[in-house]
Coordinates of C-alpha atoms in Angstrom, one line a residue:
Chain S
X1234 CA 56.1 15.9 1.4
X1235 CA 56.9 12.4 1.0
X1236 CA 53.8 10.7 0.0
X1237 CA 53.5 6.9 1.5
X1238 CA 51.5 4.5 0.3
X1239 CA 48.6 3.7 2.5
X1240 CA 47.8 -0.3 1.1
X1241 CA 51.7 -0.4 1.8
X1242 CA 51.1 0.9 5.1
X1243 CA 48.2 -1.3 6.1
X1244 CA 49.9 -4.1 4.6
X1245 CA 52.8 -3.7 7.1
X1246 CA 50.4 -3.3 10.2
X1247 CA 48.8 -6.5 8.8
X1248 CA 52.4 -8.6 8.5
X1249 CA 53.0 -7.3 12.0
X1250 CA 49.8 -8.3 14.0
X1251 CA 50.1 -12.0 12.1
X1252 CA 53.3 -12.2 13.5
X1253 CA 52.9 -11.1 16.5
X1254 CA 51.4 -14.5 17.1
X1255 CA 50.6 -15.2 21.0
X1256 CA 50.7 -11.7 21.8
X1257 CA 48.7 -10.5 19.6
X1258 CA 46.1 -13.5 20.3
X1259 CA 46.6 -12.2 24.8
X1260 CA 46.0 -9.4 23.7
X1261 CA 42.9 -9.5 21.8
X1262 CA 41.6 -12.1 24.6
X1263 CA 42.8 -9.5 27.5
X1264 CA 41.0 -6.5 25.1
X1265 CA 37.8 -8.4 24.3
X1266 CA 37.1 -9.7 28.5
X1267 CA 37.6 -5.9 29.5
X1268 CA 34.7 -4.8 27.0
X1269 CA 32.6 -7.3 27.8
X1270 CA 32.5 -7.1 32.1
X1271 CA 32.1 -3.0 30.6
X1272 CA 29.6 -3.4 27.9
X1273 CA 27.6 -5.9 30.8
X1274 CA 28.2 -3.6 33.4
X1275 CA 26.8 -0.9 31.5
X1276 CA 24.0 -2.4 29.8
X1277 CA 22.9 -3.7 33.5
X1278 CA 23.1 0.3 34.4
X1279 CA 21.2 1.2 31.6
X1280 CA 18.7 -1.2 32.0
X1281 CA 18.2 -0.5 35.9
X1282 CA 18.1 2.9 35.0
X1283 CA 15.3 2.5 32.2
X1284 CA 13.7 0.2 35.2
X1285 CA 13.8 2.8 37.7
X1286 CA 12.4 5.5 35.3
X1287 CA 9.6 3.1 34.1
X1288 CA 8.6 2.5 38.2
X1289 CA 5.6 5.1 37.6
X1290 CA 6.4 8.6 37.7
X1291 CA 8.1 8.8 41.0
X1292 CA 6.8 12.0 41.7
X1293 CA 3.1 10.8 42.0
X1294 CA 0.7 9.8 44.5
X1295 CA -1.7 6.9 44.7
X1296 CA -5.1 7.3 46.8
X1297 CA -6.4 4.5 47.2
X1298 CA -10.5 5.2 47.6
X1299 CA -11.8 3.5 51.3
X1300 CA -15.2 2.8 48.9
X1301 CA -16.3 1.4 45.7
X1302 CA -19.6 2.7 45.7
X1303 CA -19.2 6.5 44.7
X1304 CA -21.4 7.6 42.4
X1305 CA -20.4 9.9 39.5
X1306 CA -21.6 12.7 41.2
X1307 CA -19.1 12.4 44.0
X1308 CA -16.2 11.3 41.8
X1309 CA -16.8 14.8 40.4
X1310 CA -16.2 16.7 43.5
X1311 CA -13.8 14.8 44.6
X1312 CA -11.5 15.5 41.5
X1313 CA -12.3 19.0 41.5
X1314 CA -11.5 19.2 45.4
X1315 CA -7.4 17.2 45.2
X1316 CA -7.3 19.2 41.6
X1317 CA -7.8 22.8 43.4
X1318 CA -5.0 21.7 46.1
X1319 CA -1.5 24.3 45.8
X1320 CA 1.3 22.5 43.3
X1321 CA -0.7 19.6 42.2
X1322 CA -0.6 19.4 38.2
X1323 CA -2.5 16.9 37.1
X1324 CA -5.7 14.4 38.9
X1325 CA -6.1 11.3 37.1
X1326 CA -8.8 8.9 37.9
X1327 CA -8.6 5.3 37.2
X1328 CA -11.8 3.5 37.8
X1329 CA -11.4 -0.4 39.5
X1330 CA -12.7 -1.8 36.2
X1331 CA -10.1 -0.3 34.3
X1332 CA -7.3 -0.9 36.6
X1333 CA -8.0 -4.9 35.9
X1334 CA -8.2 -4.5 32.8
X1335 CA -4.1 -2.9 32.6
X1336 CA -2.8 -5.6 34.5
X1337 CA -5.1 -8.1 32.0
X1338 CA -3.1 -6.7 29.7
X1339 CA 0.5 -6.1 31.4
X1340 CA 0.1 -10.2 31.5
X1341 CA -1.3 -11.4 28.5
X1342 CA 1.1 -13.8 28.0
X1343 CA 0.6 -15.2 31.6
X1344 CA -3.4 -15.0 31.6
X1345 CA -3.8 -17.6 34.1
X1346 CA -2.7 -15.0 36.4
X1347 CA -6.0 -13.2 36.2
X1348 CA -8.6 -15.7 35.3
X1349 CA -10.3 -15.9 38.8
X1350 CA -11.5 -12.2 38.8
X1351 CA -13.8 -10.9 37.5
X1352 CA -16.3 -7.4 37.6
X1353 CA -18.2 -8.4 40.5
X1354 CA -14.6 -9.8 42.3
X1355 CA -12.2 -7.0 41.1
X1356 CA -9.6 -6.7 43.3
X1357 CA -8.5 -3.1 42.5
X1358 CA -10.0 -0.4 44.0
X1359 CA -10.8 2.7 42.4
X1360 CA -7.6 5.2 42.5
X1361 CA -6.6 8.7 42.3
X1362 CA -3.2 9.1 41.1
X1363 CA -1.5 12.8 41.8
X1364 CA 1.0 14.2 39.7
X1365 CA 2.5 17.6 41.9
X1366 CA 5.5 20.1 41.6
X1367 CA 7.6 22.0 43.5
X1368 CA 10.1 20.7 46.6
X1369 CA 10.4 18.0 48.8
X1370 CA 8.3 20.6 51.7
X1371 CA 5.8 21.1 49.6
X1372 CA 5.8 17.8 48.2
X1373 CA 5.3 16.3 52.1
X1374 CA 2.7 19.3 52.8
X1375 CA 0.5 17.9 50.3
X1376 CA 0.8 14.3 51.1
X1377 CA -0.4 15.8 55.1
X1378 CA -3.3 17.5 53.8
X1379 CA -4.0 14.3 51.8
X1380 CA -3.6 11.6 54.1
X1381 CA -5.9 14.3 56.2
X1382 CA -9.5 12.0 57.1
X1383 CA -11.3 14.6 57.8
X1384 CA -10.6 16.7 54.8
X1385 CA -10.4 13.6 52.7
X1386 CA -12.1 10.7 54.2
X1387 CA -12.5 9.4 50.9
X1388 CA -9.2 7.7 50.8
X1389 CA -8.1 4.5 52.9
X1390 CA -4.8 5.4 51.9
X1391 CA -2.2 7.5 50.4
X1392 CA 0.8 6.0 48.6
X1393 CA 4.2 8.1 48.5
X1394 CA 7.3 7.7 46.8
X1395 CA 9.2 10.8 47.9
X1396 CA 11.8 9.0 50.1
X1397 CA 11.7 6.2 47.3
X1398 CA 13.1 9.0 44.7
X1399 CA 15.2 10.4 46.8
X1400 CA 16.7 6.2 47.8
X1401 CA 16.2 5.6 44.3
X1402 CA 18.4 9.2 43.0
X1403 CA 21.2 8.3 45.5
X1404 CA 21.4 4.1 43.9
X1405 CA 21.4 5.6 40.7
X1406 CA 24.7 8.1 41.0
X1407 CA 26.3 5.3 43.4
X1408 CA 25.9 2.6 40.9
X1409 CA 27.0 5.1 38.0
X1410 CA 30.4 6.0 39.7
X1411 CA 31.3 3.0 40.5
X1412 CA 30.8 1.8 36.6
X1413 CA 32.7 4.9 35.6
X1414 CA 35.4 3.5 38.1
X1415 CA 35.2 0.4 37.2
X1416 CA 35.3 1.3 33.5
X1417 CA 38.6 3.4 34.2
X1418 CA 40.5 0.2 36.0
X1419 CA 39.5 -2.1 32.6
X1420 CA 40.1 0.9 30.3
X1421 CA 43.9 1.5 32.6
X1422 CA 44.5 -2.4 32.7
X1423 CA 44.0 -2.7 29.3
X1424 CA 46.2 0.3 28.0
X1425 CA 49.0 -1.7 29.6
X1426 CA 48.5 -4.2 27.8
X1427 CA 48.6 -2.6 24.8
X1428 CA 51.6 -0.6 26.2
X1429 CA 52.9 -4.2 26.8
X1430 CA 52.1 -5.5 23.1
X1431 CA 53.3 -2.7 21.2
X1432 CA 57.2 -2.8 23.1
X1433 CA 57.0 -6.5 22.0
X1434 CA 56.5 -5.9 18.8
X1435 CA 59.6 -3.2 18.7
X1436 CA 61.8 -5.4 20.2
X1437 CA 60.9 -8.2 17.5
X1438 CA 61.9 -5.6 15.4
X1439 CA 64.2 -3.1 16.8
X1440 CA 66.5 -3.6 13.3
X1441 CA 63.8 -3.0 11.3
X1442 CA 63.7 0.6 13.7
X1443 CA 66.9 1.4 13.8
X1444 CA 67.4 1.2 9.8
X1445 CA 64.1 3.5 9.3
X1446 CA 65.2 6.2 11.3
X1447 CA 68.9 5.8 9.9
X1448 CA 68.1 6.6 6.6
X1449 CA 65.3 8.8 7.2
X1450 CA 62.0 7.7 8.3
X1451 CA 60.0 10.0 10.2
X1452 CA 58.0 9.5 13.1
X1453 CA 54.9 9.1 11.3
X1454 CA 56.5 6.2 8.9
X1455 CA 58.1 4.7 12.1
X1456 CA 54.9 4.1 14.6
X1457 CA 51.8 3.8 11.6
X1458 CA 52.1 0.3 11.1
X1459 CA 52.5 -0.2 15.3
X1460 CA 49.6 1.9 16.0
X1461 CA 47.7 0.0 13.7
X1462 CA 48.7 -3.3 14.0
X1463 CA 47.3 -2.0 17.6
X1464 CA 44.3 -1.2 15.7
X1465 CA 43.3 -4.6 14.5
X1466 CA 43.3 -6.1 18.0
X1467 CA 41.2 -3.8 19.2
X1468 CA 38.8 -3.9 16.0
X1469 CA 38.6 -7.8 16.5
X1470 CA 37.9 -7.2 20.3
X1471 CA 35.6 -5.4 19.8
X1472 CA 33.5 -7.3 17.3
X1473 CA 33.9 -10.5 19.5
X1474 CA 33.4 -8.9 22.7
X1475 CA 30.1 -7.3 20.4
X1476 CA 29.3 -10.9 19.3
X1477 CA 29.9 -12.7 22.5
X1478 CA 27.7 -9.5 24.4
X1479 CA 24.5 -10.2 22.1
X1480 CA 24.8 -14.3 23.1
X1481 CA 25.0 -13.0 27.3
X1482 CA 22.5 -10.6 27.0
X1483 CA 20.3 -13.0 24.9
X1484 CA 20.7 -16.1 27.4
X1485 CA 19.9 -13.4 30.4
X1486 CA 16.5 -12.2 28.6
X1487 CA 15.1 -15.9 27.9
X1488 CA 15.9 -16.6 31.2
X1489 CA 14.3 -13.2 33.2
X1490 CA 11.5 -13.8 30.6
X1491 CA 10.9 -17.5 31.1
X1492 CA 10.3 -16.5 35.2
X1493 CA 7.0 -14.2 35.7
X1494 CA 7.7 -13.6 39.4
X1495 CA 10.6 -12.0 37.7
X1496 CA 9.7 -10.7 34.6
X1497 CA 7.0 -8.6 36.4
X1498 CA 9.2 -6.8 38.4
X1499 CA 12.0 -5.5 35.5
X1500 CA 11.8 -5.2 31.8
X1501 CA 15.0 -5.7 29.8
X1502 CA 15.2 -2.9 27.2
X1503 CA 15.4 -5.4 24.0
X1504 CA 18.8 -5.6 22.3
X1505 CA 17.5 -4.2 19.0
X1506 CA 17.6 -0.9 20.2
X1507 CA 20.6 -0.5 21.4
X1508 CA 22.7 -2.7 19.4
X1509 CA 24.5 0.2 17.4
X1510 CA 25.5 2.0 20.5
X1511 CA 26.8 -0.4 22.1
X1512 CA 28.8 -1.8 18.9
X1513 CA 29.8 2.1 18.4
X1514 CA 31.2 2.1 22.3
X1515 CA 33.0 -1.1 21.8
X1516 CA 34.4 0.3 19.2
X1517 CA 34.9 4.3 20.4
X1518 CA 36.5 2.5 23.4
X1519 CA 39.3 -0.2 22.0
X1520 CA 40.5 1.6 19.5
X1521 CA 41.0 4.7 22.1
X1522 CA 42.7 2.4 24.3
X1523 CA 44.9 0.9 21.4
X1524 CA 45.9 4.2 20.4
X1525 CA 46.9 6.0 23.7
X1526 CA 49.0 2.5 24.6
X1527 CA 50.8 2.5 21.5
X1528 CA 51.5 6.2 21.4
X1529 CA 53.0 5.8 25.5
X1530 CA 55.1 2.7 24.3
X1531 CA 56.2 4.4 21.1
X1532 CA 57.4 7.8 23.1
X1533 CA 58.9 5.7 25.5
X1534 CA 60.4 2.9 23.9
X1535 CA 61.5 4.6 20.5
X1536 CA 61.1 7.9 21.2
X1537 CA 58.4 9.4 18.3
Chain T
X922 CA 81.4 18.9 3.9
X923 CA 81.6 16.7 7.8
X924 CA 83.2 18.9 9.5
X925 CA 83.9 18.0 13.7
X926 CA 85.3 21.1 16.2
X927 CA 86.3 20.2 19.7
X928 CA 83.8 17.0 19.5
X929 CA 83.4 15.7 22.7
X930 CA 80.7 12.8 23.5
X931 CA 80.2 11.2 26.5
X932 CA 77.2 8.7 28.5
X933 CA 75.7 8.9 31.4
X934 CA 77.4 5.3 32.9
X935 CA 75.1 3.6 35.3
X936 CA 77.5 1.2 36.3
X937 CA 80.3 3.5 37.1
X938 CA 77.8 6.0 38.0
X939 CA 79.7 8.9 36.0
X940 CA 80.1 9.8 32.5
X941 CA 81.9 7.6 30.7
X942 CA 83.9 9.6 26.9
X943 CA 83.1 8.2 24.2
X944 CA 84.6 10.2 21.8
X945 CA 87.5 13.4 23.3
X946 CA 87.9 16.1 21.5
X947 CA 87.4 15.5 17.8
X948 CA 88.5 17.8 15.2
X949 CA 88.3 16.8 12.2
X950 CA 87.3 17.9 8.3
X951 CA 85.8 15.3 5.5
X952 CA 85.8 16.4 2.1
X953 CA 82.8 15.5 0.0
X954 CA 83.5 12.4 -2.2
X955 CA 86.0 11.7 -0.1
X956 CA 86.6 8.3 1.0
X957 CA 87.7 7.7 4.6
X958 CA 89.0 4.2 6.9
X959 CA 88.0 4.5 10.0
X960 CA 89.5 2.3 11.5
X961 CA 90.7 1.1 15.2
X962 CA 89.8 -1.7 17.8
X963 CA 87.0 -2.2 19.2
X964 CA 85.4 0.7 21.5
X965 CA 87.6 2.9 20.0
X966 CA 84.5 5.5 19.3
X967 CA 84.4 4.7 15.5
X968 CA 80.6 3.6 16.0
X969 CA 79.8 6.8 17.9
X970 CA 81.3 8.5 15.3
X971 CA 79.0 7.1 12.8
X972 CA 75.8 7.7 14.9
X973 CA 76.8 11.5 15.3
X974 CA 77.5 12.2 11.5
X975 CA 73.7 10.8 11.0
X976 CA 72.5 12.6 14.3
X977 CA 71.3 9.4 16.1
X978 CA 73.6 10.9 18.8
X979 CA 74.2 14.5 19.8
X980 CA 77.6 15.7 20.6
X981 CA 77.8 16.5 24.4
X982 CA 80.1 19.4 23.5
X983 CA 81.5 21.7 20.2
X984 CA 80.0 21.9 17.2
X985 CA 79.1 19.0 14.0
X986 CA 78.1 20.2 10.6
X987 CA 77.2 18.2 8.1
X988 CA 76.6 19.8 4.6
X989 CA 76.0 23.1 5.9
X990 CA 73.5 21.3 8.3
X991 CA 74.4 21.9 12.5
X992 CA 73.6 19.0 14.5
X993 CA 73.1 20.6 17.6
X994 CA 70.4 23.4 16.8
X995 CA 68.6 20.9 13.9
X996 CA 64.7 20.8 14.7
X997 CA 64.0 17.7 15.4
X998 CA 61.4 17.4 12.5
X999 CA 64.0 18.1 10.3
X1000 CA 66.1 15.6 11.1
X1001 CA 64.4 12.6 8.8
X1002 CA 64.8 14.9 5.9
X1003 CA 68.3 15.4 7.0
X1004 CA 69.3 11.5 7.4
X1005 CA 68.0 11.1 3.7
X1006 CA 71.0 11.9 2.5
X1007 CA 72.9 8.9 4.3
X1008 CA 73.5 5.8 2.9
X1009 CA 74.3 3.6 6.2
X1010 CA 75.4 -0.7 5.5
X1011 CA 75.3 -2.1 8.5
X1012 CA 78.2 -4.1 10.7
X1013 CA 75.7 -7.1 10.9
X1014 CA 74.0 -6.3 7.7
X1015 CA 70.3 -5.9 9.5
X1016 CA 68.6 -7.5 6.5
X1017 CA 64.6 -8.0 7.2
X1018 CA 64.6 -12.1 7.2
X1019 CA 60.9 -11.9 6.3
X1020 CA 61.7 -9.7 3.1
X1021 CA 63.6 -11.0 -0.4
X1022 CA 66.6 -9.0 -1.3
X1023 CA 64.5 -7.1 -3.8
X1024 CA 61.8 -6.3 -0.5
X1025 CA 65.1 -5.1 1.4
X1026 CA 66.8 -2.9 -0.9
X1027 CA 62.6 -1.5 -1.8
X1028 CA 61.9 -0.5 1.7
X1029 CA 64.8 1.9 1.7
X1030 CA 62.5 3.7 -1.1
X1031 CA 59.8 2.9 0.2
X1032 CA 60.9 4.8 3.4
X1033 CA 61.5 8.2 1.5
X1034 CA 58.2 8.0 0.3
X1035 CA 59.0 6.8 -3.4
X1036 CA 56.3 5.6 -5.7
X1037 CA 56.1 2.1 -6.7
X1038 CA 57.0 3.0 -10.2
X1039 CA 60.4 4.3 -9.4
X1040 CA 60.9 1.1 -6.9
X1041 CA 60.0 -0.8 -10.0
X1042 CA 62.7 1.0 -12.5
X1043 CA 65.6 1.8 -9.6
X1044 CA 65.6 -1.5 -7.1
X1045 CA 67.1 -4.4 -10.4
X1046 CA 69.5 -1.4 -11.7
X1047 CA 71.3 -1.4 -8.1
X1048 CA 70.8 -5.5 -7.8
X1049 CA 72.4 -5.5 -11.1
X1050 CA 75.2 -3.0 -9.8
X1051 CA 75.8 -5.1 -7.0
X1052 CA 75.5 -7.9 -8.8
X1053 CA 72.8 -9.8 -6.9
X1054 CA 69.6 -9.2 -8.9
X1055 CA 69.6 -13.4 -9.5
X1056 CA 68.9 -13.4 -5.7
X1057 CA 66.5 -10.9 -5.7
X1058 CA 63.7 -13.4 -4.9
X1059 CA 66.1 -14.9 -2.1
X1060 CA 65.4 -14.4 1.7
X1061 CA 68.3 -13.7 3.8
X1062 CA 69.4 -16.7 5.2
X1063 CA 69.6 -18.2 1.9
X1064 CA 72.3 -15.5 0.9
X1065 CA 76.4 -16.2 1.7
X1066 CA 77.8 -13.5 3.7
X1067 CA 79.2 -11.8 0.7
X1068 CA 76.0 -11.4 -1.0
X1069 CA 74.4 -10.4 2.2
X1070 CA 76.5 -7.3 2.3
X1071 CA 76.1 -7.3 -1.5
X1072 CA 72.7 -6.9 -0.6
X1073 CA 73.0 -4.6 2.5
X1074 CA 75.1 -2.5 0.1
X1075 CA 72.3 -2.3 -2.6
X1076 CA 69.7 -1.1 0.0
X1077 CA 72.4 1.6 1.3
X1078 CA 72.9 2.6 -2.1
X1079 CA 69.0 2.4 -3.8
X1080 CA 68.6 6.1 -2.6
X1081 CA 71.5 7.7 -4.1
X1082 CA 73.1 9.7 -0.5
X1083 CA 75.2 11.9 -0.9
X1084 CA 76.6 10.1 2.0
X1085 CA 77.5 6.5 2.5
X1086 CA 78.8 4.7 5.6
X1087 CA 79.8 1.4 5.8
X1088 CA 80.0 -0.2 9.5
X1089 CA 82.2 -3.0 9.8
X1090 CA 81.3 -4.6 6.1
X1091 CA 83.7 -7.0 6.5
X1092 CA 82.4 -8.7 9.3
X1093 CA 82.8 -12.4 9.4
X1094 CA 83.7 -12.7 5.9
X1095 CA 86.3 -14.5 4.7
X1096 CA 89.6 -12.6 3.5
X1097 CA 89.0 -13.1 -0.2
X1098 CA 85.0 -12.1 0.3
X1099 CA 86.7 -9.3 2.8
X1100 CA 88.6 -7.5 0.0
X1101 CA 85.6 -8.0 -2.8
X1102 CA 83.5 -5.9 -0.4
X1103 CA 86.1 -3.2 0.2
X1104 CA 86.6 -2.5 -4.0
X1105 CA 83.1 -2.7 -4.1
X1106 CA 82.5 -0.2 -1.7
X1107 CA 86.8 1.9 -2.2
X1108 CA 85.1 2.0 -6.2
X1109 CA 82.1 3.9 -5.2
X1110 CA 83.7 6.7 -4.0
X1111 CA 85.7 6.6 -6.9
X1112 CA 82.9 7.1 -9.0
X1113 CA 83.0 10.4 -10.9
X1114 CA 79.3 10.3 -11.8
X1115 CA 78.7 10.4 -8.3
X1116 CA 80.4 13.0 -5.8
X1117 CA 79.8 10.6 -3.1
X1118 CA 81.3 10.3 0.7
X1119 CA 82.1 7.2 1.4
X1120 CA 83.0 6.6 5.0
X1121 CA 84.3 3.1 5.8
X1122 CA 84.1 2.0 9.7
X1123 CA 86.9 -1.2 10.2
X1124 CA 89.3 -3.0 12.9
X1125 CA 91.2 -4.4 9.7
X1126 CA 94.0 -1.6 9.2
X1127 CA 95.9 -4.0 7.0
X1128 CA 93.4 -4.4 4.9
X1129 CA 92.2 -0.5 5.0
X1130 CA 96.2 1.0 4.1
X1131 CA 96.3 -1.2 0.8
X1132 CA 93.9 1.0 -0.8
X1133 CA 95.5 4.4 0.1
X1134 CA 92.9 6.3 1.2
X1135 CA 92.6 8.5 3.7
X1136 CA 92.1 6.8 7.2
X1137 CA 91.9 8.1 10.3
X1138 CA 92.4 6.0 13.4
X1139 CA 90.6 6.1 17.0
X1140 CA 91.7 5.0 20.2
X1141 CA 90.2 5.3 23.4
X1142 CA 87.6 8.4 22.0
X1143 CA 90.5 10.2 20.9
X1144 CA 91.9 10.3 16.7
X1145 CA 95.2 8.8 17.0
X1146 CA 96.5 9.2 13.7
X1147 CA 94.8 10.4 10.2
X1148 CA 97.0 10.0 6.9
X1149 CA 94.3 12.7 5.5
X1150 CA 95.0 16.7 4.0
X1151 CA 92.4 17.2 5.0
X1152 CA 92.4 17.5 8.9
X1153 CA 92.6 20.7 11.1

């Protein structure tokens, strides 16, 4: 069993990487671009998912009260009637004063938005939020009952999100598949670039490879420097892409949070919550791409 | 021992659209410790012989055994171990331009996974034996043609191979230098300390014949003449 010196092999890999000069630089640029595009797209989708899930729960029906002067006993009776309905899991009553308070908390950074409203001119109605379970047909039945003026004359309107939930589910799946397709295309491009880089490295060191083969180098000894050269490319690309991703994400968050009309609609997950996933994904995808690209090229050109 | 039995090697020629024979019906035995010259014009099949012996190529038909190993049946994972018994000096030296002489020679030992301690001990000894120790820190482009050959020879010998093959070692050298290099190679084969087989591939038949060693002349992929005793 031959014992190879790891520092020697790593040194050879690094020398090979630096000797490739322009081609290594070009590979880093392309791989970085691919990682960055995937990263931006991936984070966009992740935020979309988070935002969709934050759109209050989709299996909810919101009932808005017709009048704001119900007594506590009337509210209690109404609450009990709703709770007794089939498929109702949970009923939550939000008084209009509490709704106003919640909105004030949400827009704490922009107090001017709600400053002209007080208890006497509170624009929010009393609301019952009903969480239900069961199939789409059962949900529709429940909705039908709640909208029946004879059974529930207390409600001015009853809002549901059944269709929205279905549409959003389809949207999520479509976007996810587009992302997967997009990612595969970018990985393919990266693999081709790495294959080409390795092919050029092999050509420029064909004498070295031939000498090694003639005097008994194992396939592992021959291929290690080429594979690790591409790992350098992958690691550098992943780190550059990660740095660029931080800047792009920060800048995007700044732009969005500066505009209240947008920030009220979209919330961004702070990068501090996802940085390790982004970094690990970049490094993982880059190394895997480099490994696949270099192995294919080595097999194709020097049969190791 | 190297033994060829009815060995034929053909290549598929894309331009000609049919297989082209590089070697045809070769029968040959080279005993351990023999020094043999392969001579003949370019394209006669000498280098293909080297590639077959080192298992860089496999025979299209026939049987080829090197030190008891049947090269048509050897398992791929055993090939590196098999090749480690060879030292090869290439036609154009193939010294690595970015490595100095010491590193070029040490490289051959690193390929076989030798520890640094042994490399540091053995490389200077081999460089001294090749009389090139004073050039250890020089790079190939700072060496003369003869020095390059000696550096390449040092690399071929540093692993103490059982079989040494020199492919056109005199290419590009003046007559004086050519003789010096061939003297060195023949002396390596004559060493009683190592029973080493030496195969020298050259197109300079006149120069080779001066040594009185076995000479096998190739023409159009066939053996045209073998002066040795061991031919089958």
